[in-house]
Amino acid sequence: MAKLKWGMIGGGEGSQIGPAHRLGAGLDGAFEFTAGALDHRPDAGREYGQRLGLAEDRAYGDWQEMLAGEKGREDRIDLVTVATPNSTHFEITKSFLEAGFHVLCEKPMTMTVEEGEEIVKLAKSTGKICAVNYGYSGYSLVRHMRAMVARGDLGKIRMVKAEFAHGHHADAADADNPRVRWRYDPAQAGVSAQFADCGIHALHMASFVIGQEAERLSADTVSCIQSRELEDDAMVNLRFDGGAAGRLWTSSIALGNQHGLTMQVFGENGGLRWAQEQPNQLFWTPLGGRVQIIERGEGNLSPEADRTSRVTVGHAEGMPLAFANIYADLAEAINADKQGRPIDPAANLYPRAEDGLRSMAAVSAVAESGKADGAWMDARPPMFR
């Protein structure tokens, strides 16, 4: 089968996220890195793209040049990844969808709920994929958690507890560090900092695993470093549309925590616990039984887990492999569309524009609730109420 052609906007030299995308997209050989506009400095972007192997005429100076160059080609790219600053996501994603390209957008998909609703409608009207990179949902055992919940192993889900708390912004002396400062600046980050940056990953994973969407929430937000306009810590109480309750803590001042993404699910018949820093083990405790350790790579777990286990049992699974599973899902979806066949159900798990929209509605609700001393807010976007 011919490789799909893939392009990237952003993710240039020195980028935190660019290498993970390039590793993930290239892992299975389904995508060929064909085009890119990798830097806000046109000459630097063109030069870096060519160093990565792009042809001179497809190493573009900016996304507008890339859009103009690609949409007229017979061998145009099949998928574009948008990995630019948050405030640019909406305009770039909208423009490429309108031109008939499939898009994978970094989170947050947009800066406002209204923009998110526009992207959802546009993806439906064009028939093009708009995926959002909640890449941690690509981990094999996260997908096995989802499968266990879906097949009823835990019974009715009572509670989900999610955390994404790190300590890498705990130094008040970083107030003028440009790599940190923008995250807490409303002009660049919007209405939320830490919840919009990390909390939405935890919320998406909770919804992904239990198969329920956040309906209402109450938030306590705080700027522990007083010079920050936006929050660096948030505790959010949730009620999901399937009856589960949720507790979510996200922080950037939790000294001693490195990445800090963890998930616990409690049902009437058992509980699950998983941590992204130790992704090879899933702890399962059936009601009345002992704790059992499920190892990634064991045979016959679930189709979703077996399909996404990349290395043999006992070897560490890393973030680029989780990203690779998102790209593998998208390759299967694009090829299924081209061939007029159904998508493999075990691959039909990539995060959609609807997930990005729900995240923005939750961000807005957290910001409003935090200002209102924890008042309960509707967490749903208007078009889903």
mmCIF file of C-alpha atoms in Angstrom:
data_model
loop_
_atom_site.group_PDB
_atom_site.id
_atom_site.type_symbol
_atom_site.label_atom_id
_atom_site.label_comp_id
_atom_site.label_asym_id
_atom_site.label_seq_id
_atom_site.Cartn_x
_atom_site.Cartn_y
_atom_site.Cartn_z
ATOM 1 C CA MET A 1 0.000 0.000 0.000
ATOM 2 C CA ALA A 2 1.351 3.430 -0.919
ATOM 3 C CA LYS A 3 2.384 5.671 1.921
ATOM 4 C CA LEU A 4 0.129 8.551 2.858
ATOM 5 C CA LYS A 5 1.663 11.991 2.517
ATOM 6 C CA TRP A 6 1.991 13.970 5.735
ATOM 7 C CA GLY A 7 2.802 17.600 6.450
ATOM 8 C CA MET A 8 3.512 19.564 9.597
ATOM 9 C CA ILE A 9 3.061 23.184 10.628
ATOM 10 C CA GLY A 10 5.177 24.217 13.609
ATOM 11 C CA GLY A 11 7.309 21.760 15.531
ATOM 12 C CA GLY A 12 10.558 23.303 14.345
ATOM 13 C CA GLU A 13 14.094 22.979 15.633
ATOM 14 C CA GLY A 14 14.135 23.040 19.435
ATOM 15 C CA SER A 15 10.400 22.367 19.665
ATOM 16 C CA GLN A 16 9.211 20.278 22.584
ATOM 17 C CA ILE A 17 6.489 18.490 20.635
ATOM 18 C CA GLY A 18 7.809 18.363 17.064
ATOM 19 C CA PRO A 19 10.120 15.331 17.437
ATOM 20 C CA ALA A 20 7.392 13.259 19.109
ATOM 21 C CA HIS A 21 5.074 13.911 16.168
ATOM 22 C CA ARG A 22 7.728 13.086 13.580
ATOM 23 C CA LEU A 23 8.675 9.877 15.389
ATOM 24 C CA GLY A 24 5.033 8.898 15.854
ATOM 25 C CA ALA A 25 3.992 9.622 12.278
ATOM 26 C CA GLY A 26 6.927 7.712 10.822
ATOM 27 C CA LEU A 27 6.957 4.663 13.086
ATOM 28 C CA ASP A 28 4.717 2.344 11.065
ATOM 29 C CA GLY A 29 5.728 3.502 7.614
ATOM 30 C CA ALA A 30 2.156 4.564 6.872
ATOM 31 C CA PHE A 31 3.062 8.242 6.456
ATOM 32 C CA GLU A 32 5.822 9.939 4.485
ATOM 33 C CA PHE A 33 6.962 13.347 5.763
ATOM 34 C CA THR A 34 6.373 15.360 2.598
ATOM 35 C CA ALA A 35 5.768 19.022 3.422
ATOM 36 C CA GLY A 36 6.263 21.446 6.268
ATOM 37 C CA ALA A 37 6.235 25.028 7.489
ATOM 38 C CA LEU A 38 8.176 24.417 10.653
ATOM 39 C CA ASP A 39 9.166 27.794 12.080
ATOM 40 C CA HIS A 40 7.708 31.284 12.495
ATOM 41 C CA ARG A 41 10.952 32.495 10.882
ATOM 42 C CA PRO A 42 10.514 31.594 7.181
ATOM 43 C CA ASP A 43 14.163 31.080 6.305
ATOM 44 C CA ALA A 44 14.826 28.994 9.416
ATOM 45 C CA GLY A 45 11.768 26.873 8.694
ATOM 46 C CA ARG A 46 12.778 26.232 5.090
ATOM 47 C CA GLU A 47 16.341 25.357 6.062
ATOM 48 C CA TYR A 48 15.327 23.009 8.872
ATOM 49 C CA GLY A 49 12.725 21.309 6.690
ATOM 50 C CA GLN A 50 15.311 20.555 4.044
ATOM 51 C CA ARG A 51 17.684 19.203 6.679
ATOM 52 C CA LEU A 52 14.887 16.810 7.676
ATOM 53 C CA GLY A 53 14.622 15.632 4.073
ATOM 54 C CA LEU A 54 11.856 17.784 2.607
ATOM 55 C CA ALA A 55 12.146 18.755 -1.028
ATOM 56 C CA GLU A 56 13.099 22.403 -1.521
ATOM 57 C CA ASP A 57 9.732 23.291 -3.025
ATOM 58 C CA ARG A 58 7.851 21.690 -0.112
ATOM 59 C CA ALA A 59 9.849 23.230 2.720
ATOM 60 C CA TYR A 60 7.634 26.282 3.147
ATOM 61 C CA GLY A 61 8.181 29.589 4.891
ATOM 62 C CA ASP A 62 4.765 29.809 6.547
ATOM 63 C CA TRP A 63 1.453 27.988 6.694
ATOM 64 C CA GLN A 64 -0.235 30.251 4.127
ATOM 65 C CA GLU A 65 2.495 29.433 1.611
ATOM 66 C CA MET A 66 2.134 25.761 2.440
ATOM 67 C CA LEU A 67 -1.632 25.831 1.966
ATOM 68 C CA ALA A 68 -1.312 27.594 -1.393
ATOM 69 C CA GLY A 69 1.426 25.211 -2.512
ATOM 70 C CA GLU A 70 -0.223 21.984 -1.452
ATOM 71 C CA LYS A 71 -3.846 22.490 -2.464
ATOM 72 C CA GLY A 72 -2.962 22.747 -6.153
ATOM 73 C CA ARG A 73 -0.814 19.611 -6.297
ATOM 74 C CA GLU A 74 -1.977 16.229 -7.565
ATOM 75 C CA ASP A 75 0.302 14.625 -4.969
ATOM 76 C CA ARG A 76 -0.881 16.880 -2.151
ATOM 77 C CA ILE A 77 -0.571 15.829 1.464
ATOM 78 C CA ASP A 78 -3.247 13.581 2.968
ATOM 79 C CA LEU A 79 -2.888 14.860 6.539
ATOM 80 C CA VAL A 80 -1.493 17.999 8.134
ATOM 81 C CA THR A 81 -0.502 18.316 11.779
ATOM 82 C CA VAL A 82 -0.912 21.742 13.394
ATOM 83 C CA ALA A 83 1.646 22.191 16.196
ATOM 84 C CA THR A 84 1.800 25.979 16.440
ATOM 85 C CA PRO A 85 1.028 28.352 19.360
ATOM 86 C CA ASN A 86 -2.493 27.934 20.742
ATOM 87 C CA SER A 87 -3.894 31.189 19.401
ATOM 88 C CA THR A 88 -3.196 30.133 15.794
ATOM 89 C CA HIS A 89 -4.862 26.706 15.893
ATOM 90 C CA PHE A 90 -8.323 27.849 14.842
ATOM 91 C CA GLU A 91 -7.321 29.842 11.773
ATOM 92 C CA ILE A 92 -4.920 27.216 10.433
ATOM 93 C CA THR A 93 -7.213 24.241 11.112
ATOM 94 C CA LYS A 94 -10.191 26.033 9.567
ATOM 95 C CA SER A 95 -8.234 26.994 6.449
ATOM 96 C CA PHE A 96 -6.933 23.481 5.786
ATOM 97 C CA LEU A 97 -10.313 21.836 6.416
ATOM 98 C CA GLU A 98 -11.942 24.261 3.981
ATOM 99 C CA ALA A 99 -9.309 23.313 1.402
ATOM 100 C CA GLY A 100 -10.167 19.630 1.795
ATOM 101 C CA PHE A 101 -7.303 18.385 3.970
ATOM 102 C CA HIS A 102 -7.506 16.047 6.950
ATOM 103 C CA VAL A 103 -6.124 17.743 10.079
ATOM 104 C CA LEU A 104 -4.561 16.656 13.362
ATOM 105 C CA CYS A 105 -4.479 19.696 15.644
ATOM 106 C CA GLU A 106 -2.540 20.012 18.880
ATOM 107 C CA LYS A 107 -4.606 20.835 21.935
ATOM 108 C CA PRO A 108 -6.312 23.101 22.712
ATOM 109 C CA MET A 109 -8.080 22.919 19.371
ATOM 110 C CA THR A 110 -9.310 26.513 19.658
ATOM 111 C CA MET A 111 -9.263 29.401 22.110
ATOM 112 C CA THR A 112 -13.044 29.702 22.482
ATOM 113 C CA VAL A 113 -16.113 27.508 22.540
ATOM 114 C CA GLU A 114 -17.567 29.391 19.585
ATOM 115 C CA GLU A 115 -14.502 28.645 17.480
ATOM 116 C CA GLY A 116 -14.688 24.990 18.534
ATOM 117 C CA GLU A 117 -18.294 24.702 17.430
ATOM 118 C CA GLU A 118 -17.360 26.204 14.065
ATOM 119 C CA ILE A 119 -14.612 23.594 13.591
ATOM 120 C CA VAL A 120 -16.971 20.733 14.496
ATOM 121 C CA LYS A 121 -19.539 21.960 11.968
ATOM 122 C CA LEU A 122 -16.874 22.463 9.317
ATOM 123 C CA ALA A 123 -15.433 18.974 9.761
ATOM 124 C CA LYS A 124 -18.928 17.518 9.327
ATOM 125 C CA SER A 125 -19.784 19.635 6.277
ATOM 126 C CA THR A 126 -16.489 18.883 4.496
ATOM 127 C CA GLY A 127 -16.411 15.215 5.486
ATOM 128 C CA LYS A 128 -12.770 15.620 6.523
ATOM 129 C CA ILE A 129 -11.150 14.284 9.668
ATOM 130 C CA CYS A 130 -10.349 16.842 12.311
ATOM 131 C CA ALA A 131 -8.514 15.047 15.098
ATOM 132 C CA VAL A 132 -7.092 16.565 18.271
ATOM 133 C CA ASN A 133 -3.855 15.331 19.774
ATOM 134 C CA TYR A 134 -4.845 13.967 23.138
ATOM 135 C CA GLY A 135 -1.883 11.710 22.580
ATOM 136 C CA TYR A 136 -1.905 10.042 25.985
ATOM 137 C CA SER A 137 -5.081 8.210 24.972
ATOM 138 C CA GLY A 138 -2.820 6.250 22.612
ATOM 139 C CA TYR A 139 -1.174 4.276 25.410
ATOM 140 C CA SER A 140 -1.952 0.582 25.145
ATOM 141 C CA LEU A 141 -3.129 0.091 28.723
ATOM 142 C CA VAL A 142 -5.266 3.235 28.638
ATOM 143 C CA ARG A 143 -7.109 1.608 25.763
ATOM 144 C CA HIS A 144 -7.320 -1.615 27.745
ATOM 145 C CA MET A 145 -8.884 0.311 30.639
ATOM 146 C CA ARG A 146 -11.482 1.631 28.220
ATOM 147 C CA ALA A 147 -12.148 -1.901 26.948
ATOM 148 C CA MET A 148 -12.526 -3.285 30.495
ATOM 149 C CA VAL A 149 -15.036 -0.565 31.372
ATOM 150 C CA ALA A 150 -16.948 -1.040 28.114
ATOM 151 C CA ARG A 151 -17.290 -4.809 28.530
ATOM 152 C CA GLY A 152 -18.560 -4.394 32.104
ATOM 153 C CA ASP A 153 -15.635 -5.740 34.132
ATOM 154 C CA LEU A 154 -16.016 -2.915 36.670
ATOM 155 C CA GLY A 155 -19.804 -2.829 36.650
ATOM 156 C CA LYS A 156 -21.403 0.594 36.994
ATOM 157 C CA ILE A 157 -18.751 3.312 37.241
ATOM 158 C CA ARG A 158 -19.069 5.292 40.448
ATOM 159 C CA MET A 159 -16.017 7.542 40.493
ATOM 160 C CA VAL A 160 -13.031 8.561 38.354
ATOM 161 C CA LYS A 161 -10.017 10.357 39.830
ATOM 162 C CA ALA A 162 -7.611 12.048 37.427
ATOM 163 C CA GLU A 163 -4.426 14.009 38.074
ATOM 164 C CA PHE A 164 -2.001 15.923 35.888
ATOM 165 C CA ALA A 165 0.199 17.731 38.392
ATOM 166 C CA HIS A 166 3.850 18.657 37.848
ATOM 167 C CA GLY A 167 6.228 21.079 39.542
ATOM 168 C CA HIS A 168 8.113 22.580 36.626
ATOM 169 C CA HIS A 169 6.655 26.087 36.991
ATOM 170 C CA ALA A 170 7.118 26.325 40.764
ATOM 171 C CA ASP A 171 9.960 28.850 40.673
ATOM 172 C CA ALA A 172 8.661 32.391 41.063
ATOM 173 C CA ALA A 173 11.907 33.596 39.497
ATOM 174 C CA ASP A 174 10.599 32.241 36.166
ATOM 175 C CA ALA A 175 8.112 35.102 35.986
ATOM 176 C CA ASP A 176 10.063 36.668 33.133
ATOM 177 C CA ASN A 177 11.052 33.432 31.388
ATOM 178 C CA PRO A 178 9.336 33.686 27.969
ATOM 179 C CA ARG A 179 8.876 29.880 27.767
ATOM 180 C CA VAL A 180 6.833 30.043 30.979
ATOM 181 C CA ARG A 181 5.387 33.556 31.053
ATOM 182 C CA TRP A 182 3.094 33.203 28.028
ATOM 183 C CA ARG A 183 1.226 30.301 29.626
ATOM 184 C CA TYR A 184 -0.135 32.608 32.347
ATOM 185 C CA ASP A 185 -0.822 35.598 30.104
ATOM 186 C CA PRO A 186 -4.525 35.889 29.147
ATOM 187 C CA ALA A 187 -3.595 37.613 25.879
ATOM 188 C CA GLN A 188 -1.723 34.499 24.742
ATOM 189 C CA ALA A 189 -3.266 31.640 26.735
ATOM 190 C CA GLY A 190 -6.909 32.725 26.968
ATOM 191 C CA VAL A 191 -9.044 32.327 30.092
ATOM 192 C CA SER A 192 -7.089 29.467 31.666
ATOM 193 C CA ALA A 193 -3.471 28.381 32.096
ATOM 194 C CA GLN A 194 -2.890 25.098 33.894
ATOM 195 C CA PHE A 195 -6.299 23.545 33.299
ATOM 196 C CA ALA A 196 -6.195 24.456 29.594
ATOM 197 C CA ASP A 197 -2.630 23.158 29.305
ATOM 198 C CA CYS A 198 -2.704 19.926 31.329
ATOM 199 C CA GLY A 199 -6.099 19.539 32.978
ATOM 200 C CA ILE A 200 -7.856 18.928 29.686
ATOM 201 C CA HIS A 201 -5.572 15.943 29.040
ATOM 202 C CA ALA A 202 -6.703 14.417 32.328
ATOM 203 C CA LEU A 203 -10.351 15.235 31.615
ATOM 204 C CA HIS A 204 -10.214 13.791 28.115
ATOM 205 C CA MET A 205 -8.606 10.600 29.405
ATOM 206 C CA ALA A 206 -11.270 10.244 32.096
ATOM 207 C CA SER A 207 -14.066 10.601 29.535
ATOM 208 C CA PHE A 208 -12.240 8.330 27.078
ATOM 209 C CA VAL A 209 -11.811 5.544 29.634
ATOM 210 C CA ILE A 210 -15.276 5.572 31.209
ATOM 211 C CA GLY A 211 -17.218 6.426 28.047
ATOM 212 C CA GLN A 212 -19.008 9.360 29.674
ATOM 213 C CA GLU A 213 -18.852 13.111 29.077
ATOM 214 C CA ALA A 214 -18.600 15.862 31.686
ATOM 215 C CA GLU A 215 -21.983 17.458 32.271
ATOM 216 C CA ARG A 216 -21.402 19.786 35.256
ATOM 217 C CA LEU A 217 -18.369 20.964 37.181
ATOM 218 C CA SER A 218 -17.265 23.026 40.153
ATOM 219 C CA ALA A 219 -13.727 24.408 40.307
ATOM 220 C CA ASP A 220 -11.374 25.932 42.842
ATOM 221 C CA THR A 221 -8.593 27.733 40.966
ATOM 222 C CA VAL A 222 -5.620 29.557 42.453
ATOM 223 C CA SER A 223 -2.501 31.418 41.329
ATOM 224 C CA CYS A 224 -0.023 30.208 43.924
ATOM 225 C CA ILE A 225 2.601 32.498 42.403
ATOM 226 C CA GLN A 226 0.836 35.801 42.870
ATOM 227 C CA SER A 227 2.342 37.569 39.856
ATOM 228 C CA ARG A 228 0.427 35.228 37.548
ATOM 229 C CA GLU A 229 -2.909 36.399 36.197
ATOM 230 C CA LEU A 230 -4.067 32.862 35.392
ATOM 231 C CA GLU A 231 -4.203 29.786 37.617
ATOM 232 C CA ASP A 232 -1.304 27.461 38.244
ATOM 233 C CA ASP A 233 -3.390 24.992 40.294
ATOM 234 C CA ALA A 234 -6.969 23.782 40.015
ATOM 235 C CA MET A 235 -9.178 21.239 41.771
ATOM 236 C CA VAL A 236 -12.296 20.336 39.797
ATOM 237 C CA ASN A 237 -15.316 18.310 40.878
ATOM 238 C CA LEU A 238 -17.248 16.709 38.011
ATOM 239 C CA ARG A 239 -20.538 15.017 37.266
ATOM 240 C CA PHE A 240 -20.673 12.894 34.116
ATOM 241 C CA ASP A 241 -23.655 12.215 31.890
ATOM 242 C CA GLY A 242 -23.605 8.479 32.697
ATOM 243 C CA GLY A 243 -23.895 8.999 36.431
ATOM 244 C CA ALA A 244 -20.240 8.875 37.482
ATOM 245 C CA ALA A 245 -18.641 11.501 39.684
ATOM 246 C CA GLY A 246 -15.138 12.820 39.108
ATOM 247 C CA ARG A 247 -12.256 14.471 40.946
ATOM 248 C CA LEU A 248 -9.525 16.180 38.914
ATOM 249 C CA TRP A 249 -6.409 17.917 40.236
ATOM 250 C CA THR A 250 -3.990 19.722 37.964
ATOM 251 C CA SER A 251 -1.016 21.825 39.001
ATOM 252 C CA SER A 252 2.247 23.282 37.761
ATOM 253 C CA ILE A 253 3.667 24.074 41.220
ATOM 254 C CA ALA A 254 3.640 20.513 42.652
ATOM 255 C CA LEU A 255 7.351 20.260 43.460
ATOM 256 C CA GLY A 256 8.474 16.634 43.437
ATOM 257 C CA ASN A 257 6.055 15.632 40.711
ATOM 258 C CA GLN A 258 7.612 15.177 37.281
ATOM 259 C CA HIS A 259 4.826 14.567 34.768
ATOM 260 C CA GLY A 260 2.114 13.465 37.122
ATOM 261 C CA LEU A 261 -0.581 12.108 34.817
ATOM 262 C CA THR A 262 -2.500 9.368 36.632
ATOM 263 C CA MET A 263 -5.923 7.783 36.331
ATOM 264 C CA GLN A 264 -8.045 5.804 38.787
ATOM 265 C CA VAL A 265 -11.486 4.372 38.017
ATOM 266 C CA PHE A 266 -13.766 2.904 40.673
ATOM 267 C CA GLY A 267 -16.775 0.758 39.778
ATOM 268 C CA GLU A 268 -19.202 -1.370 41.743
ATOM 269 C CA ASN A 269 -17.221 -4.536 40.907
ATOM 270 C CA GLY A 270 -13.617 -3.312 40.961
ATOM 271 C CA GLY A 271 -11.069 -0.541 40.517
ATOM 272 C CA LEU A 272 -8.268 0.354 38.104
ATOM 273 C CA ARG A 273 -5.123 2.456 38.563
ATOM 274 C CA TRP A 274 -2.628 3.614 35.887
ATOM 275 C CA ALA A 275 0.226 6.149 35.825
ATOM 276 C CA GLN A 276 1.772 7.542 32.659
ATOM 277 C CA GLU A 277 5.262 7.503 34.162
ATOM 278 C CA GLN A 278 4.928 3.706 34.637
ATOM 279 C CA PRO A 279 2.775 2.936 31.590
ATOM 280 C CA ASN A 280 3.540 -0.799 31.375
ATOM 281 C CA GLN A 281 1.459 -1.739 34.422
ATOM 282 C CA LEU A 282 -2.259 -1.460 35.046
ATOM 283 C CA PHE A 283 -3.426 -2.305 38.572
ATOM 284 C CA TRP A 284 -6.768 -4.101 38.740
ATOM 285 C CA THR A 285 -8.546 -4.864 42.015
ATOM 286 C CA PRO A 286 -11.765 -6.887 41.691
ATOM 287 C CA LEU A 287 -14.321 -6.566 44.470
ATOM 288 C CA GLY A 288 -13.348 -8.972 47.260
ATOM 289 C CA GLY A 289 -10.118 -9.924 45.473
ATOM 290 C CA ARG A 290 -6.441 -9.095 45.549
ATOM 291 C CA VAL A 291 -4.624 -6.510 43.475
ATOM 292 C CA GLN A 292 -3.619 -7.891 40.083
ATOM 293 C CA ILE A 293 -0.992 -6.376 37.789
ATOM 294 C CA ILE A 294 -1.824 -6.383 34.078
ATOM 295 C CA GLU A 295 1.333 -6.037 31.993
ATOM 296 C CA ARG A 296 1.399 -4.262 28.657
ATOM 297 C CA GLY A 297 2.398 -6.742 25.972
ATOM 298 C CA GLU A 298 0.763 -9.769 27.587
ATOM 299 C CA GLY A 299 -1.168 -11.770 25.066
ATOM 300 C CA ASN A 300 -4.929 -11.669 24.653
ATOM 301 C CA LEU A 301 -5.728 -8.543 26.616
ATOM 302 C CA SER A 302 -8.223 -6.768 24.344
ATOM 303 C CA PRO A 303 -8.164 -5.943 20.620
ATOM 304 C CA GLU A 304 -7.603 -2.287 21.491
ATOM 305 C CA ALA A 305 -4.602 -3.097 23.714
ATOM 306 C CA ASP A 306 -3.129 -5.820 21.518
ATOM 307 C CA ARG A 307 -3.229 -3.560 18.451
ATOM 308 C CA THR A 308 -1.391 -0.740 20.206
ATOM 309 C CA SER A 309 1.336 -2.675 22.029
ATOM 310 C CA ARG A 310 4.510 -1.845 20.081
ATOM 311 C CA VAL A 311 7.388 -3.505 21.949
ATOM 312 C CA THR A 312 7.730 -6.862 23.658
ATOM 313 C CA VAL A 313 6.562 -7.332 27.220
ATOM 314 C CA GLY A 314 8.947 -5.964 29.829
ATOM 315 C CA HIS A 315 10.322 -3.137 27.696
ATOM 316 C CA ALA A 316 9.349 0.441 28.385
ATOM 317 C CA GLU A 317 6.612 2.117 26.370
ATOM 318 C CA GLY A 318 7.153 5.827 25.684
ATOM 319 C CA MET A 319 5.189 8.890 24.610
ATOM 320 C CA PRO A 320 6.202 8.741 20.915
ATOM 321 C CA LEU A 321 4.725 5.220 20.764
ATOM 322 C CA ALA A 322 1.446 6.557 22.159
ATOM 323 C CA PHE A 323 1.523 9.300 19.517
ATOM 324 C CA ALA A 324 2.258 6.616 16.916
ATOM 325 C CA ASN A 325 -0.975 4.876 17.879
ATOM 326 C CA ILE A 326 -2.931 8.076 17.180
ATOM 327 C CA TYR A 327 -1.236 8.311 13.769
ATOM 328 C CA ALA A 328 -1.936 4.613 13.119
ATOM 329 C CA ASP A 329 -5.610 5.242 13.866
ATOM 330 C CA LEU A 330 -5.633 8.166 11.442
ATOM 331 C CA ALA A 331 -3.865 6.185 8.726
ATOM 332 C CA GLU A 332 -6.473 3.445 9.059
ATOM 333 C CA ALA A 333 -9.305 6.000 8.947
ATOM 334 C CA ILE A 334 -7.916 7.773 5.860
ATOM 335 C CA ASN A 335 -7.222 4.523 4.015
ATOM 336 C CA ALA A 336 -10.650 3.135 4.917
ATOM 337 C CA ASP A 337 -12.233 6.288 3.476
ATOM 338 C CA LYS A 338 -10.167 6.062 0.294
ATOM 339 C CA GLN A 339 -11.054 2.382 -0.156
ATOM 340 C CA GLY A 340 -14.727 2.769 0.729
ATOM 341 C CA ARG A 341 -14.622 0.238 3.564
ATOM 342 C CA PRO A 342 -15.412 0.362 7.298
ATOM 343 C CA ILE A 343 -12.648 1.377 9.668
ATOM 344 C CA ASP A 344 -11.218 -1.276 12.008
ATOM 345 C CA PRO A 345 -13.204 -0.762 15.259
ATOM 346 C CA ALA A 346 -10.033 -1.121 17.351
ATOM 347 C CA ALA A 347 -8.562 1.840 15.431
ATOM 348 C CA ASN A 348 -11.620 4.063 15.600
ATOM 349 C CA LEU A 349 -10.429 5.694 18.813
ATOM 350 C CA TYR A 350 -8.601 8.859 17.726
ATOM 351 C CA PRO A 351 -9.788 12.034 19.490
ATOM 352 C CA ARG A 352 -12.196 14.067 17.382
ATOM 353 C CA ALA A 353 -13.025 17.741 16.976
ATOM 354 C CA GLU A 354 -15.966 17.070 19.287
ATOM 355 C CA ASP A 355 -13.473 16.160 22.016
ATOM 356 C CA GLY A 356 -11.597 19.392 21.412
ATOM 357 C CA LEU A 357 -14.852 21.334 21.645
ATOM 358 C CA ARG A 358 -15.872 19.638 24.893
ATOM 359 C CA SER A 359 -12.465 20.514 26.323
ATOM 360 C CA MET A 360 -12.907 24.193 25.507
ATOM 361 C CA ALA A 361 -16.356 24.197 27.112
ATOM 362 C CA ALA A 362 -14.810 22.677 30.247
ATOM 363 C CA VAL A 363 -11.997 25.267 30.211
ATOM 364 C CA SER A 364 -14.557 28.065 30.048
ATOM 365 C CA ALA A 365 -16.642 26.499 32.827
ATOM 366 C CA VAL A 366 -13.594 26.033 35.082
ATOM 367 C CA ALA A 367 -12.609 29.677 34.610
ATOM 368 C CA GLU A 368 -16.148 30.864 35.386
ATOM 369 C CA SER A 369 -16.528 28.557 38.377
ATOM 370 C CA GLY A 370 -13.154 29.574 39.790
ATOM 371 C CA LYS A 371 -14.163 33.231 39.678
ATOM 372 C CA ALA A 372 -17.526 32.379 41.297
ATOM 373 C CA ASP A 373 -16.063 30.587 44.344
ATOM 374 C CA GLY A 374 -16.729 27.125 42.988
ATOM 375 C CA ALA A 375 -20.293 27.581 41.730
ATOM 376 C CA TRP A 376 -21.481 24.632 39.644
ATOM 377 C CA MET A 377 -21.416 25.322 35.907
ATOM 378 C CA ASP A 378 -22.679 23.506 32.828
ATOM 379 C CA ALA A 379 -19.579 21.855 31.317
ATOM 380 C CA ARG A 380 -21.179 21.110 27.936
ATOM 381 C CA PRO A 381 -20.792 23.230 24.803
ATOM 382 C CA PRO A 382 -24.103 24.858 23.793
ATOM 383 C CA MET A 383 -24.494 22.705 20.682
ATOM 384 C CA PHE A 384 -24.440 19.535 22.832
ATOM 385 C CA ARG A 385 -26.923 20.649 25.479
#
